[in-house]
Short mmCIF file of N, CA, C and O and ligand atoms in Angstrom, two decimals:
data_model
loop_
_atom_site.label_atom_id
_atom_site.label_comp_id
_atom_site.label_asym_id
_atom_site.label_seq_id
_atom_site.Cartn_x
_atom_site.Cartn_y
_atom_site.Cartn_z
N MET A 506 19.57 -56.06 -78.84
CA MET A 506 18.70 -57.15 -79.31
C MET A 506 17.24 -56.75 -79.16
O MET A 506 16.85 -56.18 -78.15
N LYS A 507 16.45 -57.06 -80.16
CA LYS A 507 15.02 -56.77 -80.09
C LYS A 507 14.30 -57.76 -81.01
O LYS A 507 14.45 -57.72 -82.21
N LEU A 508 13.57 -58.67 -80.41
CA LEU A 508 12.84 -59.67 -81.19
C LEU A 508 11.35 -59.51 -80.91
O LEU A 508 10.94 -59.39 -79.77
N THR A 509 10.56 -59.51 -81.96
CA THR A 509 9.11 -59.49 -81.77
C THR A 509 8.52 -60.63 -82.59
O THR A 509 9.11 -61.08 -83.57
N ILE A 510 7.35 -61.08 -82.17
CA ILE A 510 6.72 -62.23 -82.83
C ILE A 510 6.34 -61.89 -84.27
O ILE A 510 6.31 -62.76 -85.13
N GLU A 511 6.10 -60.59 -84.53
CA GLU A 511 5.75 -60.19 -85.89
C GLU A 511 6.96 -60.23 -86.81
O GLU A 511 6.87 -60.69 -87.95
N GLU A 512 8.12 -59.74 -86.29
CA GLU A 512 9.29 -59.62 -87.15
C GLU A 512 10.18 -60.85 -87.13
O GLU A 512 10.87 -61.14 -88.10
N HIS A 513 10.19 -61.58 -86.00
CA HIS A 513 11.08 -62.74 -85.88
C HIS A 513 10.32 -63.94 -85.34
O HIS A 513 10.65 -64.45 -84.27
N PRO A 514 9.30 -64.41 -86.06
CA PRO A 514 8.47 -65.51 -85.53
C PRO A 514 9.27 -66.79 -85.27
O PRO A 514 8.92 -67.55 -84.36
N GLU A 515 10.34 -67.04 -86.03
CA GLU A 515 11.12 -68.27 -85.84
C GLU A 515 12.11 -68.12 -84.70
O GLU A 515 12.21 -68.98 -83.83
N THR A 516 12.86 -66.99 -84.71
CA THR A 516 13.89 -66.78 -83.70
C THR A 516 13.30 -66.74 -82.30
O THR A 516 13.90 -67.25 -81.35
N ILE A 517 12.13 -66.14 -82.18
CA ILE A 517 11.55 -65.94 -80.85
C ILE A 517 11.13 -67.26 -80.20
O ILE A 517 10.97 -67.34 -78.99
N LYS A 518 10.99 -68.30 -80.99
CA LYS A 518 10.61 -69.61 -80.44
C LYS A 518 11.67 -70.13 -79.48
O LYS A 518 11.38 -70.96 -78.63
N ARG A 519 12.90 -69.64 -79.62
CA ARG A 519 13.96 -70.08 -78.72
C ARG A 519 13.69 -69.63 -77.29
O ARG A 519 14.29 -70.12 -76.35
N TYR A 520 12.81 -68.65 -77.13
CA TYR A 520 12.56 -68.09 -75.81
C TYR A 520 11.21 -68.53 -75.25
O TYR A 520 10.77 -68.04 -74.23
N ARG A 521 10.55 -69.47 -75.93
CA ARG A 521 9.18 -69.81 -75.50
C ARG A 521 9.14 -70.54 -74.17
O ARG A 521 8.09 -70.63 -73.56
N HIS A 522 10.31 -71.04 -73.70
CA HIS A 522 10.33 -71.73 -72.41
C HIS A 522 10.27 -70.74 -71.25
O HIS A 522 10.03 -71.12 -70.11
N ILE A 523 10.52 -69.45 -71.53
CA ILE A 523 10.51 -68.44 -70.46
C ILE A 523 9.06 -68.14 -70.08
O ILE A 523 8.24 -67.85 -70.93
N LYS A 524 8.80 -68.28 -68.77
CA LYS A 524 7.44 -68.05 -68.28
C LYS A 524 7.37 -66.69 -67.58
O LYS A 524 8.35 -66.22 -67.04
N PRO A 525 6.18 -66.07 -67.58
CA PRO A 525 6.05 -64.77 -66.88
C PRO A 525 6.16 -64.94 -65.38
O PRO A 525 6.11 -66.07 -64.88
N ALA A 526 6.29 -63.83 -64.65
CA ALA A 526 6.38 -63.87 -63.20
C ALA A 526 5.18 -64.64 -62.67
O ALA A 526 4.06 -64.41 -63.09
N PRO A 527 5.41 -65.60 -61.75
CA PRO A 527 4.32 -66.49 -61.31
C PRO A 527 3.18 -65.78 -60.62
O PRO A 527 2.03 -66.12 -60.82
N SER A 528 3.47 -64.78 -59.82
CA SER A 528 2.41 -64.12 -59.05
C SER A 528 2.37 -62.64 -59.37
O SER A 528 3.38 -61.98 -59.46
N ARG A 529 1.16 -62.11 -59.49
CA ARG A 529 1.02 -60.67 -59.73
C ARG A 529 1.33 -59.88 -58.47
O ARG A 529 1.61 -58.71 -58.52
N LYS A 530 1.27 -60.54 -57.32
CA LYS A 530 1.53 -59.84 -56.06
C LYS A 530 2.96 -59.32 -56.04
O LYS A 530 3.24 -58.27 -55.48
N GLY A 531 3.87 -60.10 -56.60
CA GLY A 531 5.28 -59.71 -56.60
C GLY A 531 5.59 -58.59 -57.55
O GLY A 531 6.68 -58.07 -57.57
N GLY A 532 4.61 -58.22 -58.37
CA GLY A 532 4.82 -57.15 -59.33
C GLY A 532 5.52 -57.64 -60.58
O GLY A 532 5.86 -58.81 -60.69
N ARG A 533 5.70 -56.71 -61.48
CA ARG A 533 6.32 -57.05 -62.75
C ARG A 533 7.48 -56.09 -63.00
O ARG A 533 7.48 -54.98 -62.51
N CYS A 534 8.43 -56.55 -63.78
CA CYS A 534 9.54 -55.69 -64.20
C CYS A 534 8.96 -54.50 -64.96
O CYS A 534 9.31 -53.35 -64.71
N ALA A 535 8.03 -54.78 -65.88
CA ALA A 535 7.24 -53.75 -66.57
C ALA A 535 8.09 -52.77 -67.36
O ALA A 535 7.64 -51.66 -67.64
N THR A 536 9.30 -53.13 -67.72
CA THR A 536 10.08 -52.27 -68.59
C THR A 536 9.46 -52.31 -69.98
O THR A 536 9.10 -53.36 -70.49
N ARG A 537 9.32 -51.10 -70.57
CA ARG A 537 8.63 -51.02 -71.85
C ARG A 537 9.60 -51.22 -73.01
O ARG A 537 10.72 -50.73 -72.98
N LEU A 538 9.14 -51.97 -74.00
CA LEU A 538 9.92 -52.11 -75.23
C LEU A 538 9.73 -50.84 -76.03
O LEU A 538 8.60 -50.46 -76.33
N LEU A 539 10.84 -50.20 -76.35
CA LEU A 539 10.81 -48.90 -77.01
C LEU A 539 9.95 -48.95 -78.28
O LEU A 539 10.09 -49.85 -79.09
N GLY A 540 9.05 -47.98 -78.40
CA GLY A 540 8.24 -47.86 -79.61
C GLY A 540 7.03 -48.77 -79.64
O GLY A 540 6.33 -48.82 -80.64
N THR A 541 6.77 -49.50 -78.55
CA THR A 541 5.59 -50.36 -78.50
C THR A 541 4.90 -50.18 -77.15
O THR A 541 5.39 -49.47 -76.29
N SER A 542 3.77 -50.85 -76.98
CA SER A 542 3.08 -50.79 -75.69
C SER A 542 3.39 -52.03 -74.87
O SER A 542 2.78 -52.27 -73.85
N ARG A 543 4.35 -52.85 -75.33
CA ARG A 543 4.65 -54.09 -74.63
C ARG A 543 5.49 -53.84 -73.39
O ARG A 543 6.45 -53.10 -73.43
N LEU A 544 5.11 -54.50 -72.29
CA LEU A 544 5.83 -54.38 -71.03
C LEU A 544 6.38 -55.74 -70.65
O LEU A 544 5.77 -56.77 -70.92
N CYS A 545 7.56 -55.70 -70.02
CA CYS A 545 8.19 -56.94 -69.57
C CYS A 545 7.30 -57.60 -68.52
O CYS A 545 6.85 -56.95 -67.59
N THR A 546 7.05 -58.90 -68.68
CA THR A 546 6.16 -59.62 -67.76
C THR A 546 6.92 -60.51 -66.79
O THR A 546 6.34 -61.35 -66.13
N LEU A 547 8.24 -60.32 -66.71
CA LEU A 547 9.03 -61.10 -65.75
C LEU A 547 9.01 -60.42 -64.40
O LEU A 547 8.58 -59.28 -64.28
N SER A 548 9.50 -61.13 -63.37
CA SER A 548 9.53 -60.53 -62.03
C SER A 548 10.58 -59.43 -61.97
O SER A 548 11.56 -59.47 -62.72
N PRO A 549 10.39 -58.43 -61.09
CA PRO A 549 11.34 -57.31 -61.02
C PRO A 549 12.75 -57.80 -60.68
O PRO A 549 12.90 -58.71 -59.87
N GLY A 550 13.73 -57.20 -61.30
CA GLY A 550 15.12 -57.54 -61.02
C GLY A 550 15.57 -58.87 -61.61
O GLY A 550 16.57 -59.44 -61.18
N HIS A 551 14.82 -59.37 -62.60
CA HIS A 551 15.19 -60.64 -63.22
C HIS A 551 16.51 -60.51 -63.97
O HIS A 551 16.94 -59.42 -64.30
N SER A 552 17.13 -61.65 -64.25
CA SER A 552 18.36 -61.63 -65.05
C SER A 552 18.00 -61.91 -66.50
O SER A 552 16.90 -62.36 -66.81
N GLY A 553 18.94 -61.65 -67.38
CA GLY A 553 18.72 -61.91 -68.80
C GLY A 553 17.86 -60.84 -69.44
O GLY A 553 17.58 -59.81 -68.84
N PRO A 554 17.44 -61.09 -70.68
CA PRO A 554 16.69 -60.07 -71.41
C PRO A 554 15.26 -59.92 -70.90
O PRO A 554 14.75 -60.79 -70.20
N HIS A 555 14.63 -58.80 -71.26
CA HIS A 555 13.23 -58.59 -70.91
C HIS A 555 12.37 -59.44 -71.85
O HIS A 555 12.70 -59.63 -73.01
N VAL A 556 11.27 -59.94 -71.34
CA VAL A 556 10.37 -60.77 -72.13
C VAL A 556 8.93 -60.30 -71.92
O VAL A 556 8.52 -60.09 -70.78
N ALA A 557 8.21 -60.10 -73.02
CA ALA A 557 6.79 -59.75 -72.93
C ALA A 557 5.97 -60.97 -73.33
O ALA A 557 6.29 -61.64 -74.31
N HIS A 558 4.92 -61.27 -72.56
CA HIS A 558 4.06 -62.41 -72.85
C HIS A 558 2.69 -61.93 -73.30
O HIS A 558 2.18 -60.94 -72.79
N GLY A 559 2.11 -62.66 -74.22
CA GLY A 559 0.76 -62.36 -74.68
C GLY A 559 -0.21 -63.37 -74.09
O GLY A 559 0.03 -63.91 -73.01
N ALA A 560 -1.28 -63.65 -74.81
CA ALA A 560 -2.27 -64.60 -74.35
C ALA A 560 -1.64 -65.99 -74.21
O ALA A 560 -0.74 -66.34 -74.96
N PHE A 561 -2.12 -66.75 -73.21
CA PHE A 561 -1.67 -68.12 -72.95
C PHE A 561 -0.16 -68.17 -72.69
O PHE A 561 0.52 -69.12 -73.05
N ASN A 562 0.39 -67.11 -72.06
CA ASN A 562 1.81 -67.06 -71.69
C ASN A 562 2.74 -67.22 -72.89
O ASN A 562 3.86 -67.67 -72.75
N LYS A 563 2.27 -66.88 -74.06
CA LYS A 563 3.09 -66.99 -75.25
C LYS A 563 4.06 -65.81 -75.31
O LYS A 563 3.66 -64.67 -75.07
N VAL A 564 5.32 -66.10 -75.58
CA VAL A 564 6.33 -65.05 -75.66
C VAL A 564 6.11 -64.24 -76.94
O VAL A 564 6.11 -64.81 -78.04
N VAL A 565 5.85 -62.94 -76.81
CA VAL A 565 5.58 -62.11 -77.99
C VAL A 565 6.71 -61.14 -78.29
O VAL A 565 6.79 -60.61 -79.39
N ALA A 566 7.60 -60.90 -77.31
CA ALA A 566 8.73 -60.01 -77.57
C ALA A 566 9.85 -60.31 -76.58
O ALA A 566 9.60 -60.64 -75.43
N VAL A 567 11.08 -60.23 -77.07
CA VAL A 567 12.26 -60.41 -76.23
C VAL A 567 13.21 -59.28 -76.57
O VAL A 567 13.47 -59.02 -77.74
N TRP A 568 13.68 -58.58 -75.54
CA TRP A 568 14.61 -57.49 -75.82
C TRP A 568 15.52 -57.26 -74.62
O TRP A 568 15.21 -57.73 -73.53
N ASP A 569 16.63 -56.60 -74.85
CA ASP A 569 17.52 -56.30 -73.73
C ASP A 569 17.57 -54.79 -73.52
O ASP A 569 16.87 -54.05 -74.20
N ALA A 570 18.40 -54.38 -72.57
CA ALA A 570 18.44 -52.97 -72.19
C ALA A 570 18.72 -52.07 -73.38
O ALA A 570 18.28 -50.92 -73.43
N GLY A 571 19.43 -52.58 -74.38
CA GLY A 571 19.75 -51.78 -75.56
C GLY A 571 18.52 -51.33 -76.33
O GLY A 571 18.53 -50.30 -76.99
N ALA A 572 17.45 -52.13 -76.26
CA ALA A 572 16.22 -51.77 -76.97
C ALA A 572 15.27 -50.98 -76.08
O ALA A 572 14.24 -50.52 -76.52
N THR A 573 15.64 -50.84 -74.80
CA THR A 573 14.81 -50.10 -73.87
C THR A 573 15.14 -48.62 -73.90
O THR A 573 14.27 -47.76 -73.86
N VAL A 574 16.42 -48.31 -73.98
CA VAL A 574 16.87 -46.92 -74.05
C VAL A 574 17.43 -46.67 -75.43
O VAL A 574 17.44 -47.55 -76.28
N ARG A 575 17.90 -45.44 -75.66
CA ARG A 575 18.42 -45.07 -76.97
C ARG A 575 19.51 -46.04 -77.40
O ARG A 575 20.30 -46.51 -76.58
N LYS A 576 19.57 -46.34 -78.66
CA LYS A 576 20.56 -47.29 -79.16
C LYS A 576 21.91 -46.62 -79.35
O LYS A 576 22.01 -45.59 -80.00
N SER A 577 22.95 -47.18 -78.74
CA SER A 577 24.30 -46.69 -78.98
C SER A 577 25.24 -47.87 -78.93
O SER A 577 24.93 -48.90 -78.36
N GLU A 578 26.42 -47.73 -79.49
CA GLU A 578 27.36 -48.85 -79.57
C GLU A 578 27.75 -49.33 -78.18
O GLU A 578 27.93 -50.51 -77.95
N GLY A 579 27.93 -48.38 -77.24
CA GLY A 579 28.34 -48.76 -75.90
C GLY A 579 27.32 -49.65 -75.23
O GLY A 579 27.68 -50.57 -74.51
N ASP A 580 26.04 -49.40 -75.47
CA ASP A 580 25.00 -50.16 -74.81
C ASP A 580 24.96 -51.61 -75.28
O ASP A 580 24.70 -52.50 -74.50
N THR A 581 25.19 -51.84 -76.55
CA THR A 581 25.06 -53.19 -77.08
C THR A 581 26.07 -54.13 -76.44
O THR A 581 25.82 -55.31 -76.31
N HIS A 582 27.22 -53.60 -76.01
CA HIS A 582 28.22 -54.46 -75.38
C HIS A 582 27.79 -54.90 -73.99
O HIS A 582 28.11 -55.97 -73.54
N ARG A 583 27.04 -54.03 -73.33
CA ARG A 583 26.58 -54.37 -71.99
C ARG A 583 25.21 -55.05 -72.03
O ARG A 583 24.56 -55.19 -71.02
N ALA A 584 24.80 -55.42 -73.22
CA ALA A 584 23.49 -56.05 -73.39
C ALA A 584 23.35 -57.27 -72.52
O ALA A 584 24.29 -58.04 -72.35
N GLY A 585 22.17 -57.45 -71.93
CA GLY A 585 21.92 -58.62 -71.11
C GLY A 585 22.42 -58.47 -69.70
O GLY A 585 22.49 -59.45 -68.98
N SER A 586 22.79 -57.27 -69.29
CA SER A 586 23.23 -57.06 -67.92
C SER A 586 22.05 -57.32 -66.98
O SER A 586 20.91 -57.22 -67.37
N VAL A 587 22.38 -57.64 -65.73
CA VAL A 587 21.35 -58.08 -64.79
C VAL A 587 20.41 -56.94 -64.42
O VAL A 587 19.23 -57.13 -64.24
N VAL A 588 20.95 -55.72 -64.31
CA VAL A 588 20.14 -54.59 -63.86
C VAL A 588 19.31 -54.06 -65.03
O VAL A 588 19.87 -53.62 -66.02
N PRO A 589 17.98 -54.13 -64.91
CA PRO A 589 17.16 -53.59 -66.01
C PRO A 589 17.16 -52.06 -66.00
O PRO A 589 17.07 -51.46 -64.94
N ARG A 590 17.29 -51.49 -67.16
CA ARG A 590 17.27 -50.03 -67.26
C ARG A 590 15.83 -49.53 -67.17
O ARG A 590 14.93 -50.11 -67.74
N ARG A 591 15.66 -48.45 -66.48
CA ARG A 591 14.34 -47.84 -66.38
C ARG A 591 14.26 -46.70 -67.40
O ARG A 591 15.17 -45.88 -67.46
N PRO A 592 13.18 -46.62 -68.15
CA PRO A 592 13.02 -45.47 -69.03
C PRO A 592 12.94 -44.20 -68.18
O PRO A 592 12.51 -44.27 -67.03
N PRO A 593 13.34 -43.05 -68.72
CA PRO A 593 13.41 -41.84 -67.92
C PRO A 593 12.08 -41.38 -67.34
O PRO A 593 12.04 -40.82 -66.27
N ARG A 594 10.96 -41.65 -68.03
CA ARG A 594 9.68 -41.14 -67.54
C ARG A 594 9.05 -42.13 -66.58
O ARG A 594 8.36 -43.04 -66.97
N GLU A 595 9.26 -41.91 -65.26
CA GLU A 595 8.69 -42.80 -64.25
C GLU A 595 7.17 -42.71 -64.26
O GLU A 595 6.48 -43.66 -63.99
N GLY A 596 6.65 -41.52 -64.54
CA GLY A 596 5.20 -41.32 -64.52
C GLY A 596 4.50 -42.27 -65.47
O GLY A 596 3.44 -42.78 -65.17
N GLY A 597 5.11 -42.49 -66.63
CA GLY A 597 4.53 -43.40 -67.62
C GLY A 597 4.42 -44.80 -67.08
O GLY A 597 3.40 -45.47 -67.28
N ILE A 598 5.46 -45.24 -66.38
CA ILE A 598 5.47 -46.60 -65.83
C ILE A 598 4.40 -46.73 -64.75
O ILE A 598 3.63 -47.68 -64.75
N VAL A 599 4.36 -45.73 -63.86
CA VAL A 599 3.38 -45.79 -62.76
C VAL A 599 1.97 -45.86 -63.33
O VAL A 599 1.15 -46.66 -62.88
N ARG A 600 1.73 -45.06 -64.38
CA ARG A 600 0.40 -45.05 -64.97
C ARG A 600 0.10 -46.42 -65.61
O ARG A 600 -0.99 -46.95 -65.47
N ALA A 601 1.10 -46.96 -66.29
CA ALA A 601 0.92 -48.26 -66.95
C ALA A 601 0.65 -49.34 -65.92
O ALA A 601 -0.21 -50.21 -66.12
N MET A 602 1.36 -49.29 -64.78
CA MET A 602 1.16 -50.28 -63.72
C MET A 602 -0.24 -50.15 -63.14
O MET A 602 -0.91 -51.15 -62.86
N LYS A 603 -0.70 -48.89 -62.97
CA LYS A 603 -2.04 -48.68 -62.41
C LYS A 603 -3.09 -49.21 -63.37
O LYS A 603 -4.05 -49.85 -62.96
N ASP A 604 -2.90 -48.94 -64.67
CA ASP A 604 -3.83 -49.44 -65.68
C ASP A 604 -3.88 -50.96 -65.64
O ASP A 604 -4.95 -51.56 -65.69
N PHE A 605 -2.71 -51.55 -65.52
CA PHE A 605 -2.62 -53.01 -65.47
C PHE A 605 -3.38 -53.55 -64.26
O PHE A 605 -4.19 -54.46 -64.38
N GLY A 606 -3.14 -52.92 -63.10
CA GLY A 606 -3.80 -53.34 -61.87
C GLY A 606 -5.31 -53.22 -61.99
O GLY A 606 -6.05 -54.10 -61.55
N ARG A 607 -5.76 -52.12 -62.61
CA ARG A 607 -7.19 -51.90 -62.76
C ARG A 607 -7.79 -52.98 -63.66
O ARG A 607 -8.88 -53.47 -63.41
N ARG A 608 -7.05 -53.32 -64.72
CA ARG A 608 -7.55 -54.35 -65.64
C ARG A 608 -7.68 -55.69 -64.92
O ARG A 608 -8.63 -56.41 -65.10
N VAL A 609 -6.67 -56.02 -64.10
CA VAL A 609 -6.68 -57.29 -63.35
C VAL A 609 -7.85 -57.30 -62.39
O VAL A 609 -8.56 -58.30 -62.28
N THR A 610 -8.08 -56.18 -61.69
CA THR A 610 -9.18 -56.09 -60.74
C THR A 610 -10.51 -56.31 -61.44
O THR A 610 -11.37 -57.04 -60.97
N ARG A 611 -10.67 -55.66 -62.61
CA ARG A 611 -11.92 -55.78 -63.35
C ARG A 611 -12.14 -57.23 -63.76
O ARG A 611 -13.23 -57.75 -63.66
N TYR A 612 -11.07 -57.88 -64.20
CA TYR A 612 -11.16 -59.27 -64.62
C TYR A 612 -11.58 -60.14 -63.44
O TYR A 612 -12.44 -60.99 -63.56
N THR A 613 -10.94 -59.90 -62.28
CA THR A 613 -11.23 -60.70 -61.10
C THR A 613 -12.68 -60.53 -60.68
O THR A 613 -13.36 -61.50 -60.34
N GLU A 614 -13.18 -59.28 -60.72
CA GLU A 614 -14.57 -59.02 -60.34
C GLU A 614 -15.52 -59.78 -61.26
O GLU A 614 -16.48 -60.38 -60.82
N HIS A 615 -15.22 -59.74 -62.55
CA HIS A 615 -16.03 -60.42 -63.54
C HIS A 615 -16.03 -61.92 -63.25
O HIS A 615 -17.07 -62.57 -63.28
N PHE A 616 -14.86 -62.44 -62.94
CA PHE A 616 -14.68 -63.86 -62.65
C PHE A 616 -15.51 -64.25 -61.43
O PHE A 616 -16.23 -65.24 -61.45
N MET A 617 -15.46 -63.44 -60.36
CA MET A 617 -16.19 -63.72 -59.13
C MET A 617 -17.68 -63.73 -59.41
O MET A 617 -18.43 -64.54 -58.87
N GLU A 618 -18.12 -62.82 -60.27
CA GLU A 618 -19.54 -62.73 -60.63
C GLU A 618 -19.99 -64.04 -61.27
O GLU A 618 -21.06 -64.55 -60.96
N GLU A 619 -19.15 -64.57 -62.16
CA GLU A 619 -19.49 -65.80 -62.86
C GLU A 619 -19.56 -66.96 -61.88
O GLU A 619 -20.46 -67.79 -61.96
N ILE A 620 -18.61 -67.02 -60.96
CA ILE A 620 -18.59 -68.08 -59.95
C ILE A 620 -19.87 -68.00 -59.12
O ILE A 620 -20.54 -69.00 -58.86
N PHE A 621 -20.22 -66.79 -58.70
CA PHE A 621 -21.41 -66.57 -57.88
C PHE A 621 -22.66 -67.05 -58.63
O PHE A 621 -23.49 -67.76 -58.08
N LEU A 622 -22.75 -66.68 -59.91
CA LEU A 622 -23.89 -67.09 -60.73
C LEU A 622 -23.96 -68.61 -60.84
O LEU A 622 -25.04 -69.19 -60.73
N LEU A 623 -22.81 -69.22 -61.04
CA LEU A 623 -22.75 -70.68 -61.18
C LEU A 623 -23.24 -71.35 -59.91
O LEU A 623 -24.06 -72.28 -59.96
N VAL A 624 -22.75 -70.87 -58.76
CA VAL A 624 -23.15 -71.43 -57.47
C VAL A 624 -24.65 -71.25 -57.27
O VAL A 624 -25.37 -72.16 -56.85
N PHE A 625 -25.15 -70.07 -57.65
CA PHE A 625 -26.57 -69.76 -57.52
C PHE A 625 -27.41 -70.72 -58.35
O PHE A 625 -28.40 -71.29 -57.88
N VAL A 626 -26.99 -70.92 -59.61
CA VAL A 626 -27.72 -71.82 -60.51
C VAL A 626 -27.70 -73.24 -59.96
O VAL A 626 -28.73 -73.93 -59.94
N LEU A 627 -26.54 -73.69 -59.48
CA LEU A 627 -26.41 -75.04 -58.92
C LEU A 627 -27.33 -75.19 -57.70
O LEU A 627 -27.98 -76.23 -57.54
N ALA A 628 -27.38 -74.16 -56.87
CA ALA A 628 -28.23 -74.20 -55.69
C ALA A 628 -29.70 -74.32 -56.10
O ALA A 628 -30.47 -75.09 -55.52
N MET A 629 -30.07 -73.57 -57.13
CA MET A 629 -31.45 -73.62 -57.63
C MET A 629 -31.79 -75.01 -58.15
O MET A 629 -32.86 -75.54 -57.85
N VAL A 630 -30.86 -75.57 -58.92
CA VAL A 630 -31.08 -76.90 -59.49
C VAL A 630 -31.24 -77.92 -58.36
O VAL A 630 -32.15 -78.76 -58.37
N GLY A 631 -30.36 -77.81 -57.34
CA GLY A 631 -30.42 -78.71 -56.20
C GLY A 631 -31.75 -78.58 -55.48
O GLY A 631 -32.38 -79.58 -55.10
N PHE A 632 -32.20 -77.35 -55.32
CA PHE A 632 -33.47 -77.06 -54.66
C PHE A 632 -34.64 -77.70 -55.41
O PHE A 632 -35.50 -78.37 -54.81
N VAL A 633 -34.64 -77.54 -56.73
CA VAL A 633 -35.71 -78.09 -57.57
C VAL A 633 -35.71 -79.62 -57.49
O VAL A 633 -36.76 -80.25 -57.32
N ILE A 634 -34.51 -80.21 -57.59
CA ILE A 634 -34.41 -81.68 -57.52
C ILE A 634 -34.90 -82.17 -56.16
O ILE A 634 -35.65 -83.14 -56.06
N ASP A 635 -34.49 -81.46 -55.12
CA ASP A 635 -34.90 -81.82 -53.77
C ASP A 635 -36.42 -81.83 -53.65
O ASP A 635 -37.02 -82.77 -53.12
N TRP A 636 -37.05 -80.79 -54.18
CA TRP A 636 -38.51 -80.70 -54.12
C TRP A 636 -39.17 -81.77 -54.97
O TRP A 636 -40.16 -82.38 -54.55
N ALA A 637 -38.59 -82.03 -56.16
CA ALA A 637 -39.15 -83.05 -57.04
C ALA A 637 -39.13 -84.40 -56.34
O ALA A 637 -40.10 -85.17 -56.38
N LEU A 638 -38.02 -84.71 -55.62
CA LEU A 638 -37.91 -85.97 -54.92
C LEU A 638 -38.93 -86.05 -53.79
O LEU A 638 -39.55 -87.08 -53.56
N ARG A 639 -39.10 -84.92 -53.11
CA ARG A 639 -40.07 -84.90 -52.00
C ARG A 639 -41.48 -85.16 -52.50
O ARG A 639 -42.23 -85.92 -51.91
N ILE A 640 -41.79 -84.48 -53.62
CA ILE A 640 -43.13 -84.65 -54.20
C ILE A 640 -43.32 -86.10 -54.63
O ILE A 640 -44.35 -86.72 -54.36
N MET A 641 -42.28 -86.68 -55.28
CA MET A 641 -42.38 -88.07 -55.72
C MET A 641 -42.47 -89.01 -54.52
O MET A 641 -43.17 -90.02 -54.55
N GLY A 642 -41.75 -88.64 -53.44
CA GLY A 642 -41.76 -89.48 -52.24
C GLY A 642 -43.14 -89.49 -51.59
O GLY A 642 -43.58 -90.51 -51.08
N VAL A 643 -43.82 -88.34 -51.66
CA VAL A 643 -45.15 -88.22 -51.05
C VAL A 643 -46.14 -89.09 -51.81
O VAL A 643 -46.99 -89.75 -51.21
N ARG A 644 -46.00 -89.09 -53.16
CA ARG A 644 -46.95 -89.85 -53.95
C ARG A 644 -46.72 -91.35 -53.91
O ARG A 644 -45.57 -91.79 -53.88
ZN1 LIG B 969 12.26 -57.09 -67.60
#
């Protein structure tokens, strides 16, 4: 089984209730959909098919072990087994996980910067208002 939002926009809606792994700390299954850059966003060792999520937790691809490794008749019968198959190149996965982690870190840093700026601006506004009140109080 291999469903993508581009090829099966209607069928894939059946899987839209599936949410990605709640916490990034727990890691991701990160099994790659063959021939794409999509990685499974469910928690490691999940049951059922692999699911990739895009923006706003939207399900963009659903596939099982048969679409992860080479396609053969024997594999399709065992489709949906609990144990996710790992692609043979572990190095690729490790690199993809590192890239993912780096992207998350960069996003978090950017986010913290914005929060800091917001707090700074609010403090400035408070300071100005405080002084304006003092000046008005003096007069
Ligand atoms: Zn998975």
